[in-house]
Structure formats: structure tokens, C-alpha cells
Amino acid sequence: MKISLSRIQFFMLLFPLFTGFVYISIQSTIIDSGKRAAWLIFIVASILVYLLFILYEKTYKYFILGKVSSVIYQIYWLFHLSLLVSFTIFIVSTWMSPNTPKYALLLMLLIPSLYASLSRAETAVNIGAIFGTFIIFFIIFILNAADDFEYRNLVPTSESGLKEWIWGLIYSFSAYRNMECYLILRKYVMKNEKIAGKPLFYFVFLLFFMYMFSIITVSLYFSLDEFRFISEPLLYILHTQEVTFIKRLDLIFVFFWVLITIITIINFILVVKLVHFKKKRKYTKMRIVLYHILIFIFAYYFANFADLQWIRVRYWITFPIFGVLLPIMIITWNKVRGRTIFDSSNSSS
């Protein structure tokens, strides 16, 4: 499978992959672990992640997935997408439509993804344009709560010791999971399009700004004790805001978030296709349908509060394994062997 991406298309594909799944829920774990220094900890984590982006930009040509590594990532992505879908239907059931059956919500999320996955790759590339509008309105309405902010909440206290910094960094890194998608999609960017330097900095800074904005606003609005009882603080802030043209502002943003989630799933399936179908295979459409059926089954099983809470607390482990350790091992192995993505013979690793 071959696609050709401009720089803008490349970043539009990546942005939902880095924000669509975790954006409305990551603040609780970061602030609960880092306490009042959470925003400082996130700055440090973001600087380290930016250095990792620079490293990957310099070495992406050595990131060659072979048979074993491809299977490992595809199993991980199947679990990851199943969790994404199950978390989404849990949010919709909790905030928007509690009486809708799980299977109906699953079909609502997966049928658009299946359609886009069976269509041309350009469908996934171009559909992310809706993200910009969502971001602008989101910031405007969150700032509507400024009168309730307590600015002393940003002052670091003695509660943030070494343990809080370590776990705060760990959960802050989780905001940037899916780093492997950067390496996989990077080789499809047209050669005359520059990524290193300012373009990459602007992209990472936009990710940083989105997360930093949410962490600061949530810290200003809630006390530390309240985080124990609120799992989606951004939605709660929107729920408390009163505007003249709509009664439940949070419902509008849950709806928008569902759209973003669908875009994220579509983009992720594109990544899966680029890995699974890098060689021509039989029964292409049947394999895509089967992948969606497996996501449906696993997501249906995971979509309950107890399982999701258990997974969310431990899901930080995916970033160091699949976003850092495994990519660096693959890059190092292929660099030692002198193999790059530009070689015509890189069929396995």
C-alpha cells in the first residue's frame, strides 16, 4: 500500500492520533500524581518528548518493521483501538445517552471507520480538517469558567516530592503515546517537504499547548481532593458552564469528541493498513472487516467502569515499551546492519 503525504497532511493525520484518545481524561492522572507541580512536571516531560521527536526525525529511515515487529505492533494496536472505542462508548453512556445499548454505540463508531478503511486512503488523510474548529470552540468555552479559577492552585507545594515528580513524568509521557505512528507515517511524506526544524517544533508545540492549557485550567478549577472523584474534569467544567443558546454545553462537546474519536480510529486503521498491507495480500477487504469485528468484540468486553479504571491506571506502560524502547531497538538494529527504508530489499527485520 502506497500513499504520498504533504507536510500538512502528515501533521493532520498525526494530531488526532496524539490527542483523540487521551485528551479529555489524562489531566486527572497527571495532576493527581504530580500534585500542584503537575504543570511544571508536564513542561519537563514535553521537552524530553520533543528531544525524542528530534531523534526520531533524524533516524526514521532506520525504522523498518519486519514480520515479528509488525505482528507485535498490530496486536498492540488492536488492544489500543479496542480500549479507545470502549472508553468512548463509556463516556457517551455516562454523559450523553445512558439508555443506548453498547452494541449500537459500537456500530456508530465502527461503521464510519469501516467505510473509510475500505475507501481510498485519501479519505482518512483529508477528514481531519474538522479538528481545527473543535479546538477553537473548546478553548473559548473552557475560558468561560475563568471567574471560578483559583490561581493559587498553580503554586507548587511541598506535596510534590521525588515520588510525585517521577509518577507525574510517567503519566505526562502518556499524553504523547503513539510515537511509533510518527515513525511509520514519516516515510510517506514527499521528499521535497521539510519536517525537521520549525515545522516539527510548531507541531510539538501545538500538542504541548493543547495539553498544557487543559492541565492548567483543570488545576485552577479543582482542588486536589476533587480529582479522586472526577475522572473527566474537562467535561465537568463544561457541564457547569451556562450559556444562553444551549442548556448542556458538555453534551455538544461529547458529540464533537465522538467525531474526533471516529477520525482517530480511521487514522489508526490507516496506520495498521500501511503496516499490514505493505506487501500485496489476498482478501484485503475481508481482513479489514475482520479487524473491525475483533475491535467490536474486545471493546464490548472492556466497556465497563471497573475494567477501564484498572487499565487507565496501568496504561502508562505502553509509552516506554511501544513508543520508546521497541522503536529504538528497531532503529539501532537496522542502523548497525546498514538498512534503511530507502533500500529495495528491506522486506523483514
CSV table of C-alpha atoms in Angstrom, one decimal:
chain,number,residue,atom,x,y,z
A,1,MET,CA,0.0,0.0,0.0
A,2,LYS,CA,1.4,3.4,-1.0
A,3,ILE,CA,0.3,6.9,-0.2
A,4,SER,CA,2.0,10.3,-0.6
A,5,LEU,CA,1.6,12.9,2.1
A,6,SER,CA,2.3,16.6,2.1
A,7,ARG,CA,3.6,18.1,5.3
A,8,ILE,CA,0.2,19.5,6.3
A,9,GLN,CA,-1.5,16.1,5.7
A,10,PHE,CA,1.2,14.4,7.7
A,11,PHE,CA,0.6,16.6,10.7
A,12,MET,CA,-3.2,16.4,10.3
A,13,LEU,CA,-3.0,12.6,10.4
A,14,LEU,CA,-0.8,12.7,13.5
A,15,PHE,CA,-2.7,15.3,15.6
A,16,PRO,CA,-5.8,13.1,16.3
A,17,LEU,CA,-3.5,10.1,16.9
A,18,PHE,CA,-1.8,12.1,19.7
A,19,THR,CA,-4.8,13.7,21.2
A,20,GLY,CA,-8.1,12.0,20.2
A,21,PHE,CA,-7.9,9.1,22.7
A,22,VAL,CA,-6.5,10.6,25.9
A,23,TYR,CA,-7.2,14.3,25.7
A,24,ILE,CA,-10.3,14.5,27.9
A,25,SER,CA,-9.1,12.1,30.6
A,26,ILE,CA,-5.3,12.4,31.0
A,27,GLN,CA,-5.5,15.5,33.2
A,28,SER,CA,-6.7,13.6,36.3
A,29,THR,CA,-3.8,11.1,36.4
A,30,ILE,CA,-1.2,13.8,35.8
A,31,ILE,CA,-2.4,16.2,38.4
A,32,ASP,CA,-3.3,13.5,40.9
A,33,SER,CA,0.3,12.1,40.7
A,34,GLY,CA,2.2,15.4,40.3
A,35,LYS,CA,0.0,17.5,42.7
A,36,ARG,CA,0.4,21.3,42.4
A,37,ALA,CA,3.7,20.9,40.5
A,38,ALA,CA,1.9,18.9,37.7
A,39,TRP,CA,2.1,21.8,35.2
A,40,LEU,CA,5.9,22.1,35.8
A,41,ILE,CA,6.4,18.4,35.5
A,42,PHE,CA,4.5,18.4,32.2
A,43,ILE,CA,6.8,21.1,30.8
A,44,VAL,CA,9.8,18.9,31.6
A,45,ALA,CA,8.2,15.9,30.1
A,46,SER,CA,7.3,17.8,27.0
A,47,ILE,CA,10.8,19.0,26.5
A,48,LEU,CA,12.1,15.4,26.8
A,49,VAL,CA,9.4,14.2,24.3
A,50,TYR,CA,10.5,17.0,21.9
A,51,LEU,CA,14.0,15.7,22.0
A,52,LEU,CA,12.6,12.2,21.3
A,53,PHE,CA,10.8,13.7,18.2
A,54,ILE,CA,14.1,15.2,17.0
A,55,LEU,CA,15.8,11.8,17.5
A,56,TYR,CA,13.1,10.0,15.5
A,57,GLU,CA,13.2,12.6,12.8
A,58,LYS,CA,16.9,12.0,12.4
A,59,THR,CA,16.6,8.2,12.4
A,60,TYR,CA,13.2,7.4,11.0
A,61,LYS,CA,14.8,5.9,7.9
A,62,TYR,CA,16.1,3.0,10.0
A,63,PHE,CA,12.6,2.2,11.4
A,64,ILE,CA,11.8,-0.9,9.4
A,65,LEU,CA,9.1,-3.2,10.7
A,66,GLY,CA,9.6,-6.9,9.8
A,67,LYS,CA,7.4,-9.9,10.4
A,68,VAL,CA,7.9,-10.2,14.1
A,69,SER,CA,7.8,-6.5,14.9
A,70,SER,CA,4.8,-5.9,12.6
A,71,VAL,CA,2.8,-8.6,14.4
A,72,ILE,CA,3.7,-7.2,17.8
A,73,TYR,CA,2.5,-3.7,16.9
A,74,GLN,CA,-0.6,-5.0,15.2
A,75,ILE,CA,-1.6,-6.9,18.3
A,76,TYR,CA,-0.9,-3.8,20.4
A,77,TRP,CA,-2.9,-1.6,18.1
A,78,LEU,CA,-5.8,-4.0,18.2
A,79,PHE,CA,-5.8,-3.7,22.0
A,80,HIS,CA,-5.3,0.0,21.9
A,81,LEU,CA,-8.1,0.6,19.5
A,82,SER,CA,-10.4,-1.6,21.5
A,83,LEU,CA,-9.7,0.4,24.6
A,84,LEU,CA,-10.2,3.6,22.7
A,85,VAL,CA,-13.6,2.5,21.4
A,86,SER,CA,-14.7,1.1,24.8
A,87,PHE,CA,-13.7,4.3,26.6
A,88,THR,CA,-15.6,6.3,24.1
A,89,ILE,CA,-18.9,4.4,24.5
A,90,PHE,CA,-18.4,4.5,28.3
A,91,ILE,CA,-18.2,8.3,28.1
A,92,VAL,CA,-21.2,8.5,25.8
A,93,SER,CA,-23.2,6.2,28.0
A,94,THR,CA,-22.2,8.3,31.1
A,95,TRP,CA,-22.7,11.8,29.8
A,96,MET,CA,-24.9,11.7,26.8
A,97,SER,CA,-27.0,8.5,26.2
A,98,PRO,CA,-27.2,6.2,29.2
A,99,ASN,CA,-30.0,4.0,27.7
A,100,THR,CA,-28.5,3.3,24.4
A,101,PRO,CA,-27.2,-0.3,24.1
A,102,LYS,CA,-23.5,-0.8,23.8
A,103,TYR,CA,-23.7,-2.6,20.5
A,104,ALA,CA,-25.5,0.4,19.0
A,105,LEU,CA,-22.8,2.8,20.2
A,106,LEU,CA,-20.1,0.4,18.9
A,107,LEU,CA,-21.7,0.3,15.4
A,108,MET,CA,-22.0,4.1,15.5
A,109,LEU,CA,-18.2,4.3,15.9
A,110,LEU,CA,-17.0,1.5,13.8
A,111,ILE,CA,-19.2,1.7,10.7
A,112,PRO,CA,-17.7,5.1,9.6
A,113,SER,CA,-14.3,3.7,10.3
A,114,LEU,CA,-15.0,0.5,8.2
A,115,TYR,CA,-16.4,2.6,5.4
A,116,ALA,CA,-13.3,4.9,5.3
A,117,SER,CA,-10.9,2.0,5.6
A,118,LEU,CA,-12.5,0.3,2.6
A,119,SER,CA,-12.3,3.5,0.7
A,120,ARG,CA,-9.2,5.3,-0.7
A,121,ALA,CA,-6.5,6.3,1.7
A,122,GLU,CA,-7.2,10.0,1.0
A,123,THR,CA,-10.5,9.7,2.9
A,124,ALA,CA,-8.5,9.3,6.2
A,125,VAL,CA,-5.9,11.9,5.2
A,126,ASN,CA,-8.4,14.7,4.5
A,127,ILE,CA,-11.1,14.0,7.1
A,128,GLY,CA,-9.0,15.5,10.0
A,129,ALA,CA,-9.7,19.1,8.9
A,130,ILE,CA,-12.6,19.2,11.4
A,131,PHE,CA,-10.1,19.3,14.3
A,132,GLY,CA,-9.3,23.0,13.9
A,133,THR,CA,-12.8,24.2,14.5
A,134,PHE,CA,-13.2,21.9,17.5
A,135,ILE,CA,-10.0,23.3,19.2
A,136,ILE,CA,-11.1,26.9,18.8
A,137,PHE,CA,-14.5,26.5,20.3
A,138,PHE,CA,-13.2,24.2,23.0
A,139,ILE,CA,-10.7,26.9,24.2
A,140,ILE,CA,-13.4,29.6,24.1
A,141,PHE,CA,-15.9,27.7,26.2
A,142,ILE,CA,-13.4,26.4,28.7
A,143,LEU,CA,-12.2,30.0,29.3
A,144,ASN,CA,-15.8,30.8,30.1
A,145,ALA,CA,-15.1,29.3,33.5
A,146,ALA,CA,-12.3,31.8,34.3
A,147,ASP,CA,-14.3,33.5,37.0
A,148,ASP,CA,-14.1,30.3,39.1
A,149,PHE,CA,-10.4,29.8,38.8
A,150,GLU,CA,-8.2,29.8,41.9
A,151,TYR,CA,-4.8,31.0,40.8
A,152,ARG,CA,-3.1,29.9,44.0
A,153,ASN,CA,-3.6,26.3,42.9
A,154,LEU,CA,-0.6,26.7,40.5
A,155,VAL,CA,1.9,27.4,43.3
A,156,PRO,CA,4.0,24.3,43.8
A,157,THR,CA,3.9,23.0,47.4
A,158,SER,CA,6.0,20.5,49.4
A,159,GLU,CA,3.5,17.8,48.5
A,160,SER,CA,5.3,17.5,45.2
A,161,GLY,CA,8.4,15.5,46.2
A,162,LEU,CA,10.5,13.0,44.3
A,163,LYS,CA,7.8,10.3,44.1
A,164,GLU,CA,5.3,12.9,42.7
A,165,TRP,CA,7.8,14.1,40.1
A,166,ILE,CA,8.6,10.5,39.0
A,167,TRP,CA,4.9,9.5,38.6
A,168,GLY,CA,4.0,12.9,37.3
A,169,LEU,CA,6.6,12.5,34.5
A,170,ILE,CA,5.4,8.9,33.8
A,171,TYR,CA,1.8,10.0,33.3
A,172,SER,CA,2.8,13.1,31.4
A,173,PHE,CA,4.7,11.0,28.9
A,174,SER,CA,1.5,9.0,28.4
A,175,ALA,CA,-0.1,12.1,26.8
A,176,TYR,CA,2.3,11.6,23.9
A,177,ARG,CA,1.7,7.9,23.3
A,178,ASN,CA,1.6,6.6,19.7
A,179,MET,CA,5.1,7.9,18.9
A,180,GLU,CA,5.6,4.9,16.7
A,181,CYS,CA,2.9,6.3,14.4
A,182,TYR,CA,5.3,9.2,13.7
A,183,LEU,CA,7.9,6.8,12.5
A,184,ILE,CA,5.6,4.8,10.4
A,185,LEU,CA,3.9,7.7,8.6
A,186,ARG,CA,7.1,9.8,8.2
A,187,LYS,CA,8.4,7.8,5.3
A,188,TYR,CA,5.3,8.6,3.3
A,189,VAL,CA,6.0,12.4,3.4
A,190,MET,CA,7.0,13.7,0.0
A,191,LYS,CA,10.8,14.2,-0.2
A,192,ASN,CA,10.6,17.9,-1.1
A,193,GLU,CA,8.6,18.6,2.2
A,194,LYS,CA,10.7,19.7,5.1
A,195,ILE,CA,9.7,18.3,8.6
A,196,ALA,CA,12.8,19.0,10.7
A,197,GLY,CA,13.3,22.4,12.3
A,198,LYS,CA,10.4,24.8,12.6
A,199,PRO,CA,7.6,22.5,11.2
A,200,LEU,CA,8.3,19.8,13.8
A,201,PHE,CA,8.7,22.4,16.6
A,202,TYR,CA,5.3,24.0,15.7
A,203,PHE,CA,3.6,20.6,15.6
A,204,VAL,CA,5.0,19.5,19.0
A,205,PHE,CA,4.3,23.0,20.5
A,206,LEU,CA,0.7,22.7,19.4
A,207,LEU,CA,0.4,19.3,21.1
A,208,PHE,CA,2.0,20.8,24.2
A,209,PHE,CA,-0.2,23.9,24.2
A,210,MET,CA,-3.4,21.8,23.9
A,211,TYR,CA,-2.4,19.6,26.9
A,212,MET,CA,-0.9,22.4,28.9
A,213,PHE,CA,-4.0,24.5,28.5
A,214,SER,CA,-6.2,21.7,29.8
A,215,ILE,CA,-3.9,20.8,32.7
A,216,ILE,CA,-3.7,24.5,33.9
A,217,THR,CA,-7.4,25.2,33.5
A,218,VAL,CA,-8.3,22.0,35.4
A,219,SER,CA,-5.8,22.8,38.1
A,220,LEU,CA,-7.2,26.2,38.5
A,221,TYR,CA,-10.8,24.9,38.7
A,222,PHE,CA,-10.5,21.9,41.1
A,223,SER,CA,-8.9,21.2,44.4
A,224,LEU,CA,-6.6,18.2,44.7
A,225,ASP,CA,-9.1,16.3,46.7
A,226,GLU,CA,-11.7,16.6,44.0
A,227,PHE,CA,-9.6,14.7,41.5
A,228,ARG,CA,-10.3,11.5,43.4
A,229,PHE,CA,-14.0,11.7,42.4
A,230,ILE,CA,-13.8,13.2,38.9
A,231,SER,CA,-12.4,11.2,36.0
A,232,GLU,CA,-13.2,13.6,33.1
A,233,PRO,CA,-12.6,17.1,34.6
A,234,LEU,CA,-12.8,18.9,31.3
A,235,LEU,CA,-16.3,17.6,30.7
A,236,TYR,CA,-17.3,18.5,34.2
A,237,ILE,CA,-16.1,22.1,33.7
A,238,LEU,CA,-18.2,22.3,30.5
A,239,HIS,CA,-21.1,20.8,32.3
A,240,THR,CA,-21.1,23.6,34.9
A,241,GLN,CA,-21.0,26.4,32.3
A,242,GLU,CA,-24.2,28.2,31.5
A,243,VAL,CA,-24.6,29.8,28.1
A,244,THR,CA,-27.7,31.4,26.5
A,245,PHE,CA,-28.0,29.2,23.4
A,246,ILE,CA,-27.8,25.7,24.9
A,247,LYS,CA,-28.6,24.1,28.2
A,248,ARG,CA,-26.0,21.3,28.3
A,249,LEU,CA,-22.7,22.5,26.8
A,250,ASP,CA,-20.9,19.3,27.8
A,251,LEU,CA,-23.2,17.3,25.5
A,252,ILE,CA,-22.1,19.3,22.5
A,253,PHE,CA,-18.5,18.6,23.3
A,254,VAL,CA,-19.1,15.0,23.9
A,255,PHE,CA,-20.7,14.8,20.5
A,256,PHE,CA,-17.7,16.6,19.0
A,257,TRP,CA,-15.3,14.3,20.9
A,258,VAL,CA,-17.1,11.3,19.4
A,259,LEU,CA,-16.5,12.8,15.9
A,260,ILE,CA,-12.8,13.2,16.8
A,261,THR,CA,-12.7,9.7,18.1
A,262,ILE,CA,-14.1,8.4,14.8
A,263,ILE,CA,-11.4,10.4,13.0
A,264,THR,CA,-8.7,8.9,15.3
A,265,ILE,CA,-9.9,5.4,14.7
A,266,ILE,CA,-9.9,6.0,10.9
A,267,ASN,CA,-6.3,7.4,11.1
A,268,PHE,CA,-5.2,4.5,13.2
A,269,ILE,CA,-6.7,1.9,10.8
A,270,LEU,CA,-4.7,3.7,8.1
A,271,VAL,CA,-1.5,3.1,10.1
A,272,VAL,CA,-2.5,-0.6,10.5
A,273,LYS,CA,-3.1,-0.9,6.8
A,274,LEU,CA,0.2,0.7,5.9
A,275,VAL,CA,2.0,-2.0,8.0
A,276,HIS,CA,-0.2,-5.0,7.3
A,277,PHE,CA,-0.5,-4.3,3.6
A,278,LYS,CA,3.0,-3.1,2.8
A,279,LYS,CA,3.0,-6.2,0.6
A,280,LYS,CA,0.1,-7.3,-1.5
A,281,ARG,CA,-2.1,-9.7,0.3
A,282,LYS,CA,-5.2,-11.7,-0.6
A,283,TYR,CA,-8.6,-10.9,0.7
A,284,THR,CA,-7.7,-7.3,1.6
A,285,LYS,CA,-11.3,-6.1,2.3
A,286,MET,CA,-12.1,-9.3,4.3
A,287,ARG,CA,-9.1,-8.7,6.6
A,288,ILE,CA,-10.2,-5.1,7.2
A,289,VAL,CA,-13.7,-6.3,8.1
A,290,LEU,CA,-12.3,-8.9,10.4
A,291,TYR,CA,-10.1,-6.3,12.2
A,292,HIS,CA,-13.2,-4.2,12.9
A,293,ILE,CA,-15.1,-7.3,14.1
A,294,LEU,CA,-12.3,-8.0,16.6
A,295,ILE,CA,-12.3,-4.4,17.8
A,296,PHE,CA,-16.1,-4.7,18.3
A,297,ILE,CA,-15.8,-7.9,20.4
A,298,PHE,CA,-12.9,-6.6,22.6
A,299,ALA,CA,-14.4,-3.2,23.1
A,300,TYR,CA,-17.7,-4.7,24.1
A,301,TYR,CA,-15.9,-6.7,26.7
A,302,PHE,CA,-13.8,-3.7,28.1
A,303,ALA,CA,-16.6,-1.2,28.1
A,304,ASN,CA,-17.4,-1.1,31.9
A,305,PHE,CA,-16.2,1.1,34.6
A,306,ALA,CA,-14.1,-1.4,36.6
A,307,ASP,CA,-12.1,-2.7,33.7
A,308,LEU,CA,-11.5,0.8,32.2
A,309,GLN,CA,-10.3,2.2,35.5
A,310,TRP,CA,-8.0,-0.7,36.1
A,311,ILE,CA,-6.5,-0.3,32.6
A,312,ARG,CA,-6.2,3.5,32.8
A,313,VAL,CA,-4.1,3.4,35.9
A,314,ARG,CA,-1.6,1.0,34.3
A,315,TYR,CA,-1.7,2.1,30.6
A,316,TRP,CA,1.3,4.4,31.1
A,317,ILE,CA,3.5,1.3,30.4
A,318,THR,CA,2.6,1.4,26.6
A,319,PHE,CA,4.6,4.6,26.0
A,320,PRO,CA,8.0,3.4,27.2
A,321,ILE,CA,7.5,0.0,25.5
A,322,PHE,CA,5.9,0.7,22.2
A,323,GLY,CA,6.8,4.4,21.8
A,324,VAL,CA,10.4,4.4,23.0
A,325,LEU,CA,12.1,1.0,23.8
A,326,LEU,CA,10.9,-1.0,20.8
A,327,PRO,CA,11.4,1.8,18.2
A,328,ILE,CA,14.9,2.5,19.5
A,329,MET,CA,15.8,-1.2,19.4
A,330,ILE,CA,14.5,-1.5,15.8
A,331,ILE,CA,16.3,1.7,14.7
A,332,THR,CA,19.5,0.6,16.4
A,333,TRP,CA,19.4,-2.9,14.9
A,334,ASN,CA,18.8,-1.6,11.4
A,335,LYS,CA,21.4,1.1,11.7
A,336,VAL,CA,24.0,-1.4,12.7
A,337,ARG,CA,23.1,-3.5,9.7
A,338,GLY,CA,23.1,-0.5,7.5
A,339,ARG,CA,19.5,-1.0,6.3
A,340,THR,CA,17.1,1.9,5.6
A,341,ILE,CA,13.5,2.3,4.3
A,342,PHE,CA,15.0,3.5,1.0
A,343,ASP,CA,16.6,0.1,0.4
A,344,SER,CA,14.6,-2.0,-2.1
A,345,SER,CA,15.4,-5.2,-0.1
A,346,ASN,CA,14.1,-4.3,3.4
A,347,SER,CA,11.4,-6.9,3.5
A,348,SER,CA,11.9,-8.1,7.0
A,349,SER,CA,13.7,-7.4,10.3
